[in-house]
Short mmCIF file of N, CA and C in Angstrom, two decimals:
data_model
loop_
_atom_site.label_atom_id
_atom_site.label_comp_id
_atom_site.label_asym_id
_atom_site.label_seq_id
_atom_site.Cartn_x
_atom_site.Cartn_y
_atom_site.Cartn_z
N MET M 1 0.66 -1.07 0.03
CA MET M 1 -0.13 -0.06 0.14
C MET M 1 1.02 1.27 0.07
N ILE M 2 0.28 2.19 -0.46
CA ILE M 2 1.09 3.57 -0.63
C ILE M 2 0.81 4.24 0.81
N ASN M 3 1.88 4.81 1.28
CA ASN M 3 2.03 5.31 2.60
C ASN M 3 1.00 6.22 2.87
N ASN M 4 0.93 7.12 1.79
CA ASN M 4 -0.19 8.17 1.88
C ASN M 4 -1.54 7.80 2.20
N ASP M 5 -1.87 6.38 1.51
CA ASP M 5 -3.29 5.90 1.84
C ASP M 5 -3.37 5.49 3.15
N ILE M 6 -2.30 4.92 3.59
CA ILE M 6 -2.51 4.24 5.08
C ILE M 6 -2.45 5.61 6.24
N LEU M 7 -1.71 6.52 5.68
CA LEU M 7 -1.98 7.77 6.78
C LEU M 7 -3.40 8.20 6.57
N ARG M 8 -3.99 8.59 5.43
CA ARG M 8 -5.31 8.94 5.28
C ARG M 8 -6.40 7.93 6.12
N ARG M 9 -6.06 6.80 5.90
CA ARG M 9 -6.76 5.66 6.48
C ARG M 9 -6.95 5.67 8.28
N ILE M 10 -5.65 5.92 8.56
CA ILE M 10 -5.52 5.97 10.14
C ILE M 10 -6.03 7.27 10.68
N ARG M 11 -6.02 8.16 9.83
CA ARG M 11 -6.66 9.42 10.30
C ARG M 11 -7.98 9.35 10.44
N PHE M 12 -8.86 8.92 9.27
CA PHE M 12 -10.29 8.31 9.40
C PHE M 12 -10.42 7.51 10.48
N VAL M 13 -9.83 6.62 10.68
CA VAL M 13 -10.23 5.47 11.60
C VAL M 13 -10.53 5.98 13.14
N PHE M 14 -9.59 7.03 13.39
CA PHE M 14 -9.56 7.72 14.69
C PHE M 14 -10.23 9.21 14.59
N ASP M 15 -10.46 9.37 13.38
CA ASP M 15 -11.25 10.88 13.33
C ASP M 15 -10.38 11.99 13.87
N TYR M 16 -9.19 11.98 13.42
CA TYR M 16 -8.03 12.98 13.78
C TYR M 16 -8.15 14.19 12.80
N GLN M 17 -8.29 15.47 13.67
CA GLN M 17 -8.25 16.58 12.77
C GLN M 17 -6.78 16.90 12.47
N ASN M 18 -6.36 17.73 11.93
CA ASN M 18 -4.88 18.33 11.37
C ASN M 18 -4.15 18.46 12.63
N ALA M 19 -4.78 19.12 13.69
CA ALA M 19 -3.91 19.57 14.84
C ALA M 19 -3.44 18.26 15.54
N LYS M 20 -4.33 17.22 15.50
CA LYS M 20 -4.14 16.12 16.18
C LYS M 20 -2.88 15.49 15.61
N MET M 21 -2.99 15.27 14.25
CA MET M 21 -2.14 14.62 13.17
C MET M 21 -0.53 15.35 13.62
N ILE M 22 -0.81 16.62 13.79
CA ILE M 22 0.66 17.32 14.00
C ILE M 22 1.09 17.22 15.31
N LYS M 23 0.56 17.09 16.34
CA LYS M 23 0.65 16.70 17.74
C LYS M 23 1.32 15.22 17.86
N ILE M 24 0.91 14.34 16.69
CA ILE M 24 1.15 13.01 16.88
C ILE M 24 2.98 13.21 16.16
N PHE M 25 2.99 13.87 15.13
CA PHE M 25 4.36 14.11 14.67
C PHE M 25 5.28 14.62 15.79
N ALA M 26 4.84 15.63 16.31
CA ALA M 26 5.54 16.07 17.50
C ALA M 26 6.06 15.25 18.66
N LYS M 27 5.17 14.14 19.01
CA LYS M 27 5.48 13.46 19.99
C LYS M 27 6.92 12.71 19.97
N VAL M 28 7.35 12.68 18.48
CA VAL M 28 8.66 12.04 18.08
C VAL M 28 9.52 13.33 17.92
N LYS M 29 9.32 14.55 18.19
CA LYS M 29 9.95 15.78 17.65
C LYS M 29 10.21 15.90 16.47
N HIS M 30 9.31 15.77 15.54
CA HIS M 30 9.36 15.84 14.12
C HIS M 30 8.24 17.02 13.76
N GLU M 31 8.79 18.11 13.19
CA GLU M 31 7.68 19.28 13.00
C GLU M 31 7.02 19.26 11.53
N VAL M 32 5.86 19.12 11.42
CA VAL M 32 4.96 19.15 10.24
C VAL M 32 4.14 20.32 10.35
N SER M 33 4.55 21.16 9.30
CA SER M 33 3.21 22.32 9.02
C SER M 33 1.76 21.91 8.83
N GLN M 34 0.99 22.74 9.03
CA GLN M 34 -0.38 22.20 8.42
C GLN M 34 -0.47 22.02 6.84
N GLU M 35 0.43 22.93 5.95
CA GLU M 35 0.41 22.69 4.58
C GLU M 35 1.12 21.48 4.14
N GLN M 36 2.11 20.99 4.93
CA GLN M 36 3.12 19.71 4.55
C GLN M 36 2.00 18.67 4.64
N LEU M 37 1.25 18.61 5.92
CA LEU M 37 0.23 17.71 6.36
C LEU M 37 -0.78 17.54 5.28
N ILE M 38 -1.28 18.64 4.81
CA ILE M 38 -2.56 18.59 3.61
C ILE M 38 -1.97 17.83 2.29
N ASP M 39 -0.70 18.21 1.95
CA ASP M 39 -0.25 17.51 0.87
C ASP M 39 -0.07 16.11 1.17
N LEU M 40 0.38 15.63 2.24
CA LEU M 40 0.78 14.37 2.55
C LEU M 40 -0.71 13.43 2.25
N LEU M 41 -1.84 14.25 2.73
CA LEU M 41 -3.12 13.59 2.96
C LEU M 41 -4.11 13.53 1.64
N LYS M 42 -3.37 14.13 0.50
CA LYS M 42 -3.77 14.48 -0.91
C LYS M 42 -3.70 12.97 -1.54
N LYS M 43 -4.47 12.71 -2.53
CA LYS M 43 -4.23 11.43 -3.38
C LYS M 43 -3.61 11.96 -4.50
N GLU M 44 -3.11 11.17 -4.97
CA GLU M 44 -1.84 11.32 -6.04
C GLU M 44 -2.44 12.16 -7.14
N ALA M 45 -3.59 12.00 -7.71
CA ALA M 45 -3.89 12.84 -8.86
C ALA M 45 -3.89 14.24 -8.39
N GLU M 46 -4.29 14.64 -7.08
CA GLU M 46 -4.36 15.90 -6.54
C GLU M 46 -3.07 16.80 -6.67
N GLU M 47 -3.57 18.11 -7.25
CA GLU M 47 -2.27 19.09 -7.17
C GLU M 47 -1.84 19.49 -5.80
N GLY M 48 -0.52 19.48 -5.66
CA GLY M 48 0.18 19.29 -4.39
C GLY M 48 0.56 18.18 -3.60
N TYR M 49 0.18 17.06 -4.31
CA TYR M 49 0.28 15.68 -3.39
C TYR M 49 1.87 15.64 -3.23
N GLN M 50 1.97 15.09 -2.17
CA GLN M 50 3.48 15.21 -1.51
C GLN M 50 3.39 13.67 -1.07
N PRO M 51 4.43 12.79 -1.58
CA PRO M 51 4.55 11.55 -1.15
C PRO M 51 5.01 11.44 0.19
N CYS M 52 4.47 10.35 0.68
CA CYS M 52 4.56 9.89 2.27
C CYS M 52 6.23 9.00 2.18
N ASN M 53 6.96 9.68 2.62
CA ASN M 53 8.34 8.43 2.34
C ASN M 53 8.25 7.72 3.78
N ASP M 54 9.15 6.41 3.71
CA ASP M 54 8.98 5.70 4.77
C ASP M 54 9.39 6.04 6.01
N LYS M 55 10.23 7.19 5.85
CA LYS M 55 10.93 7.93 7.21
C LYS M 55 9.59 8.36 7.99
N ILE M 56 8.89 9.33 7.29
CA ILE M 56 7.58 9.94 7.47
C ILE M 56 6.77 9.04 8.03
N MET M 57 6.39 8.02 7.26
CA MET M 57 5.40 7.11 7.69
C MET M 57 5.97 6.37 9.21
N CYS M 58 7.10 6.13 9.21
CA CYS M 58 7.71 5.53 10.54
C CYS M 58 7.60 6.49 11.85
N LEU M 59 7.81 7.77 11.27
CA LEU M 59 7.82 8.59 12.36
C LEU M 59 6.31 9.03 12.93
N PHE M 60 5.43 8.91 11.93
CA PHE M 60 4.14 9.09 12.59
C PHE M 60 3.69 7.85 13.10
N LEU M 61 4.10 6.61 12.79
CA LEU M 61 3.57 5.41 13.55
C LEU M 61 4.10 5.34 15.06
N ASP M 62 5.35 5.68 15.21
CA ASP M 62 6.21 5.92 16.63
C ASP M 62 5.27 6.93 17.35
N GLY M 63 5.06 7.85 16.63
CA GLY M 63 4.15 8.95 17.56
C GLY M 63 3.00 8.51 17.80
N LEU M 64 2.31 7.64 16.92
CA LEU M 64 1.10 6.97 17.43
C LEU M 64 1.20 6.17 18.67
N ILE M 65 2.29 5.32 18.48
CA ILE M 65 2.61 4.53 19.64
C ILE M 65 2.67 5.41 20.92
N ILE M 66 3.41 6.41 20.97
CA ILE M 66 3.51 7.42 22.06
C ILE M 66 2.60 8.08 22.71
N GLU M 67 1.63 8.50 21.56
CA GLU M 67 0.26 8.99 21.72
C GLU M 67 -0.75 7.98 22.55
N LYS M 68 -0.74 6.78 22.01
CA LYS M 68 -1.70 5.69 22.85
C LYS M 68 -1.37 4.99 23.79
N ARG M 69 0.07 4.91 24.10
CA ARG M 69 0.73 4.08 25.04
C ARG M 69 1.58 4.86 26.15
N GLY M 70 2.40 5.88 25.56
CA GLY M 70 3.12 6.86 26.23
C GLY M 70 4.36 6.19 25.96
N LEU M 71 5.54 6.96 26.31
CA LEU M 71 6.92 6.67 26.43
C LEU M 71 7.12 5.95 27.36
N LYS M 72 7.86 4.35 27.34
CA LYS M 72 8.36 3.75 28.60
C LYS M 72 9.23 4.47 29.29
N GLU M 73 9.23 4.47 30.68
CA GLU M 73 10.20 5.13 31.60
C GLU M 73 11.54 4.85 31.27
N GLY M 74 12.26 5.78 31.24
CA GLY M 74 13.68 5.49 30.69
C GLY M 74 14.15 5.56 29.27
N ALA M 75 13.08 5.42 28.24
CA ALA M 75 13.23 4.99 27.12
C ALA M 75 13.27 6.24 26.46
N GLU M 76 13.88 6.03 25.21
CA GLU M 76 14.18 7.45 24.31
C GLU M 76 13.30 7.36 23.13
N ILE M 77 12.87 8.18 22.41
CA ILE M 77 12.30 8.39 21.30
C ILE M 77 12.96 7.35 20.18
N PRO M 78 12.20 6.41 19.62
CA PRO M 78 13.02 5.74 18.59
C PRO M 78 13.64 6.33 17.46
N GLU M 79 14.69 6.00 16.72
CA GLU M 79 15.23 6.49 15.42
C GLU M 79 14.21 5.95 14.35
N PRO M 80 13.72 6.64 13.41
CA PRO M 80 13.05 6.33 12.39
C PRO M 80 13.64 5.05 11.39
N VAL M 81 13.12 4.31 10.91
CA VAL M 81 13.98 3.38 10.02
C VAL M 81 13.67 4.24 8.61
N SER M 82 14.73 3.72 7.92
CA SER M 82 14.55 4.48 6.43
C SER M 82 13.91 3.50 5.58
N GLN M 83 13.42 2.32 5.69
CA GLN M 83 12.71 1.50 4.54
C GLN M 83 11.70 0.68 5.86
N ILE M 84 10.40 1.02 5.37
CA ILE M 84 9.51 0.42 6.51
C ILE M 84 8.22 -0.53 5.10
N ASN M 85 7.94 -1.77 5.79
CA ASN M 85 7.34 -2.42 4.64
C ASN M 85 5.83 -2.73 5.52
N ASN M 86 4.76 -3.54 4.97
CA ASN M 86 3.54 -3.96 5.49
C ASN M 86 3.95 -4.56 6.77
N ASN M 87 4.80 -5.32 7.06
CA ASN M 87 4.73 -6.03 8.34
C ASN M 87 5.18 -5.01 9.29
N LEU M 88 5.85 -4.28 9.21
CA LEU M 88 6.57 -3.45 10.25
C LEU M 88 5.35 -2.21 10.57
N ILE M 89 4.77 -1.94 9.62
CA ILE M 89 3.27 -0.95 9.62
C ILE M 89 2.53 -1.74 10.67
N PHE M 90 2.00 -2.94 10.28
CA PHE M 90 1.13 -3.87 10.98
C PHE M 90 1.54 -4.11 12.74
N LYS M 91 2.76 -4.22 12.61
CA LYS M 91 3.51 -4.56 13.94
C LYS M 91 3.28 -3.29 14.79
N LYS M 92 3.75 -1.83 14.18
CA LYS M 92 3.67 -0.90 14.98
C LYS M 92 1.94 -0.50 15.29
N LEU M 93 1.09 -0.69 14.28
CA LEU M 93 -0.16 -0.57 14.87
C LEU M 93 -0.68 -1.32 15.77
N ARG M 94 -0.21 -2.63 15.95
CA ARG M 94 -0.49 -3.60 16.77
C ARG M 94 -0.33 -3.16 17.95
N VAL M 95 1.14 -2.48 18.19
CA VAL M 95 1.75 -2.36 19.57
C VAL M 95 0.87 -0.85 20.09
N ALA M 96 0.57 -0.01 19.15
CA ALA M 96 -0.04 1.35 19.35
C ALA M 96 -1.22 1.25 20.05
N LEU M 97 -1.94 0.08 19.49
CA LEU M 97 -3.42 -0.40 19.84
C LEU M 97 -3.54 -1.31 20.94
N GLU M 98 -2.36 -1.89 21.27
CA GLU M 98 -2.15 -2.95 22.43
C GLU M 98 -3.13 -4.07 22.04
N MET M 99 -2.79 -4.46 20.99
CA MET M 99 -3.79 -5.46 20.27
C MET M 99 -3.05 -6.95 20.45
N ARG M 100 -3.88 -7.80 20.87
CA ARG M 100 -3.40 -9.34 20.93
C ARG M 100 -3.86 -10.17 19.79
N GLU M 101 -3.37 -11.26 19.29
CA GLU M 101 -3.63 -12.10 18.33
C GLU M 101 -5.23 -12.06 18.32
N ASP M 102 -5.95 -12.29 19.03
CA ASP M 102 -7.57 -12.55 19.06
C ASP M 102 -8.09 -11.16 18.40
N ASP M 103 -7.75 -9.83 19.26
CA ASP M 103 -7.96 -8.70 18.74
C ASP M 103 -7.91 -8.45 17.26
N ILE M 104 -6.71 -8.69 16.81
CA ILE M 104 -6.59 -8.68 15.36
C ILE M 104 -7.37 -9.72 14.64
N ILE M 105 -7.66 -10.83 15.00
CA ILE M 105 -8.50 -11.66 14.12
C ILE M 105 -9.79 -11.29 14.15
N SER M 106 -10.31 -11.01 15.17
CA SER M 106 -11.76 -10.26 15.32
C SER M 106 -11.89 -9.00 14.28
N THR M 107 -10.76 -8.06 14.42
CA THR M 107 -10.94 -6.96 13.66
C THR M 107 -10.82 -7.35 12.34
N LEU M 108 -10.06 -8.42 11.91
CA LEU M 108 -10.20 -8.84 10.20
C LEU M 108 -11.20 -9.37 9.99
N ALA M 109 -11.91 -10.03 10.94
CA ALA M 109 -13.39 -10.84 10.84
C ALA M 109 -14.24 -9.70 10.37
N LEU M 110 -14.18 -8.38 11.03
CA LEU M 110 -15.43 -7.38 10.69
C LEU M 110 -15.04 -6.99 9.34
N ALA M 111 -13.97 -7.34 8.61
CA ALA M 111 -14.15 -6.89 7.32
C ALA M 111 -14.00 -8.04 6.29
N ASP M 112 -14.64 -8.90 6.82
CA ASP M 112 -14.85 -10.48 6.26
C ASP M 112 -13.46 -10.89 5.55
N PHE M 113 -12.69 -10.93 6.35
CA PHE M 113 -11.35 -11.47 6.11
C PHE M 113 -10.88 -12.34 7.16
N ASN M 114 -10.60 -13.54 6.99
CA ASN M 114 -10.58 -14.70 7.93
C ASN M 114 -8.89 -15.05 7.94
N MET M 115 -8.24 -15.37 9.25
CA MET M 115 -6.79 -15.48 9.24
C MET M 115 -6.70 -16.35 10.60
N SER M 116 -6.07 -17.32 10.35
CA SER M 116 -5.58 -18.25 11.54
C SER M 116 -4.48 -17.92 12.40
N LYS M 117 -4.29 -18.00 13.58
CA LYS M 117 -3.37 -17.44 14.55
C LYS M 117 -1.80 -17.83 13.92
N SER M 118 -1.64 -19.11 13.23
CA SER M 118 -0.42 -19.31 13.08
C SER M 118 -0.26 -18.53 11.74
N GLU M 119 -1.19 -18.18 10.78
CA GLU M 119 -0.74 -17.24 9.43
C GLU M 119 -0.42 -15.85 10.15
N LEU M 120 -1.25 -15.27 11.16
CA LEU M 120 -0.94 -14.15 11.77
C LEU M 120 0.34 -14.21 12.42
N GLY M 121 0.76 -15.18 13.13
CA GLY M 121 2.14 -14.97 13.79
C GLY M 121 3.03 -14.81 12.91
N ALA M 122 2.97 -15.54 11.60
CA ALA M 122 4.06 -15.39 10.48
C ALA M 122 4.18 -14.23 10.23
N LEU M 123 3.20 -13.16 10.20
CA LEU M 123 3.59 -11.72 10.00
C LEU M 123 4.40 -11.32 10.90
N PHE M 124 4.41 -11.45 12.04
CA PHE M 124 5.11 -10.71 13.02
C PHE M 124 6.60 -11.20 13.39
N ARG M 125 7.01 -12.36 12.73
CA ARG M 125 8.21 -12.89 13.02
C ARG M 125 9.24 -12.08 12.34
N LYS M 126 10.78 -12.46 12.59
CA LYS M 126 11.72 -11.48 12.01
C LYS M 126 11.79 -12.01 10.77
N PRO M 127 12.19 -11.16 9.67
CA PRO M 127 12.66 -11.65 8.44
C PRO M 127 13.59 -12.61 8.59
N GLY M 128 13.55 -13.47 7.91
CA GLY M 128 14.92 -14.67 7.82
C GLY M 128 14.42 -16.00 8.59
N HIS M 129 13.34 -15.55 9.63
CA HIS M 129 12.84 -16.71 10.43
C HIS M 129 12.29 -17.87 9.21
N LYS M 130 12.35 -18.97 9.44
CA LYS M 130 11.76 -19.93 8.60
C LYS M 130 10.05 -19.74 8.46
N HIS M 131 9.79 -19.43 9.45
CA HIS M 131 7.84 -19.12 9.26
C HIS M 131 7.68 -17.65 8.85
N PHE M 132 8.62 -16.93 8.56
CA PHE M 132 8.18 -15.55 8.13
C PHE M 132 7.64 -15.45 7.13
N LYS M 133 6.35 -14.50 6.94
CA LYS M 133 5.67 -14.33 5.83
C LYS M 133 5.40 -12.92 5.78
N GLU M 134 5.75 -12.54 4.38
CA GLU M 134 5.35 -10.76 3.98
C GLU M 134 3.94 -10.34 4.24
N CYS M 135 3.57 -9.35 4.68
CA CYS M 135 2.54 -9.16 4.77
C CYS M 135 1.83 -8.20 3.46
N GLY M 136 1.02 -8.87 3.03
CA GLY M 136 0.39 -8.26 1.66
C GLY M 136 -0.43 -6.93 1.88
N ASP M 137 -0.56 -6.39 0.80
CA ASP M 137 -1.60 -4.99 0.94
C ASP M 137 -2.94 -5.40 1.39
N GLN M 138 -3.46 -6.88 0.80
CA GLN M 138 -4.86 -7.03 1.07
C GLN M 138 -5.03 -7.49 2.66
N VAL M 139 -4.02 -7.73 3.40
CA VAL M 139 -4.18 -8.09 4.75
C VAL M 139 -4.06 -6.61 5.32
N LEU M 140 -3.20 -5.91 5.21
CA LEU M 140 -2.97 -4.35 5.87
C LEU M 140 -4.44 -3.81 5.52
N ARG M 141 -4.99 -3.89 4.23
CA ARG M 141 -6.27 -2.96 3.64
C ARG M 141 -7.43 -3.40 4.61
N ASN M 142 -7.50 -5.08 4.95
CA ASN M 142 -8.55 -5.28 5.55
C ASN M 142 -8.46 -5.24 6.96
N PHE M 143 -7.33 -4.95 7.33
CA PHE M 143 -7.02 -4.83 9.06
C PHE M 143 -7.53 -3.23 9.14
N LEU M 144 -7.20 -2.40 8.18
CA LEU M 144 -7.38 -1.07 8.40
C LEU M 144 -8.88 -0.95 8.14
N ALA M 145 -9.62 -1.53 7.48
CA ALA M 145 -10.99 -1.39 7.17
C ALA M 145 -11.97 -1.91 8.35
N GLY M 146 -11.27 -2.91 8.80
CA GLY M 146 -11.52 -3.54 10.22
C GLY M 146 -11.88 -2.61 11.33
N LEU M 147 -10.71 -2.19 11.38
CA LEU M 147 -10.42 -0.88 12.55
C LEU M 147 -11.54 0.15 12.42
N SER M 148 -11.66 0.59 10.97
CA SER M 148 -12.53 1.69 10.71
C SER M 148 -14.05 1.12 11.19
N LEU M 149 -14.31 -0.21 11.02
CA LEU M 149 -15.72 -0.49 11.31
C LEU M 149 -15.75 -0.63 13.00
N LYS M 150 -14.44 -1.12 13.78
CA LYS M 150 -14.54 -1.02 15.01
C LYS M 150 -14.68 0.20 15.81
N HIS M 151 -13.93 1.18 15.16
CA HIS M 151 -13.94 2.29 15.76
C HIS M 151 -15.15 3.50 15.36
N ARG M 152 -15.65 3.15 14.18
CA ARG M 152 -16.55 4.36 13.68
C ARG M 152 -17.72 3.79 13.28
N GLY M 153 -18.22 2.38 13.28
CA GLY M 153 -19.35 1.60 12.96
C GLY M 153 -19.45 1.57 11.61
N LYS M 154 -20.51 1.17 11.19
CA LYS M 154 -20.60 1.00 9.73
C LYS M 154 -21.11 2.23 8.82
#
């Protein structure tokens, strides 16, 4: 999935206004102006569209984790990774929302997407592990759709 789409979907799920999105970026000491945020939230075909690179996406997700859970005592703000994939996005969302396997499976089921615990566990393994599986766009899209149904209703 395109990072801009993910950013828009997360904003919709939690009904965040621009000011709230800017505050989430501020949690990781990253300054984003209202104009930059608006350009990040535009669709590709719209004038002024600015692609959301992996670093910005990682900063937002780390800010979301801090917003939802707080920063662990004695911990520092994590350095953003330069490359992010669906597995890492999914993992960061799971951490931010404090979701367990059953919570994720029920959220996916809201979007009429079924997944077993072993299939789900494979998405959260380290790359290189013999049971690691890449998270496809369909899984992430359905998870975000399920979150939308869970938090906003039909």
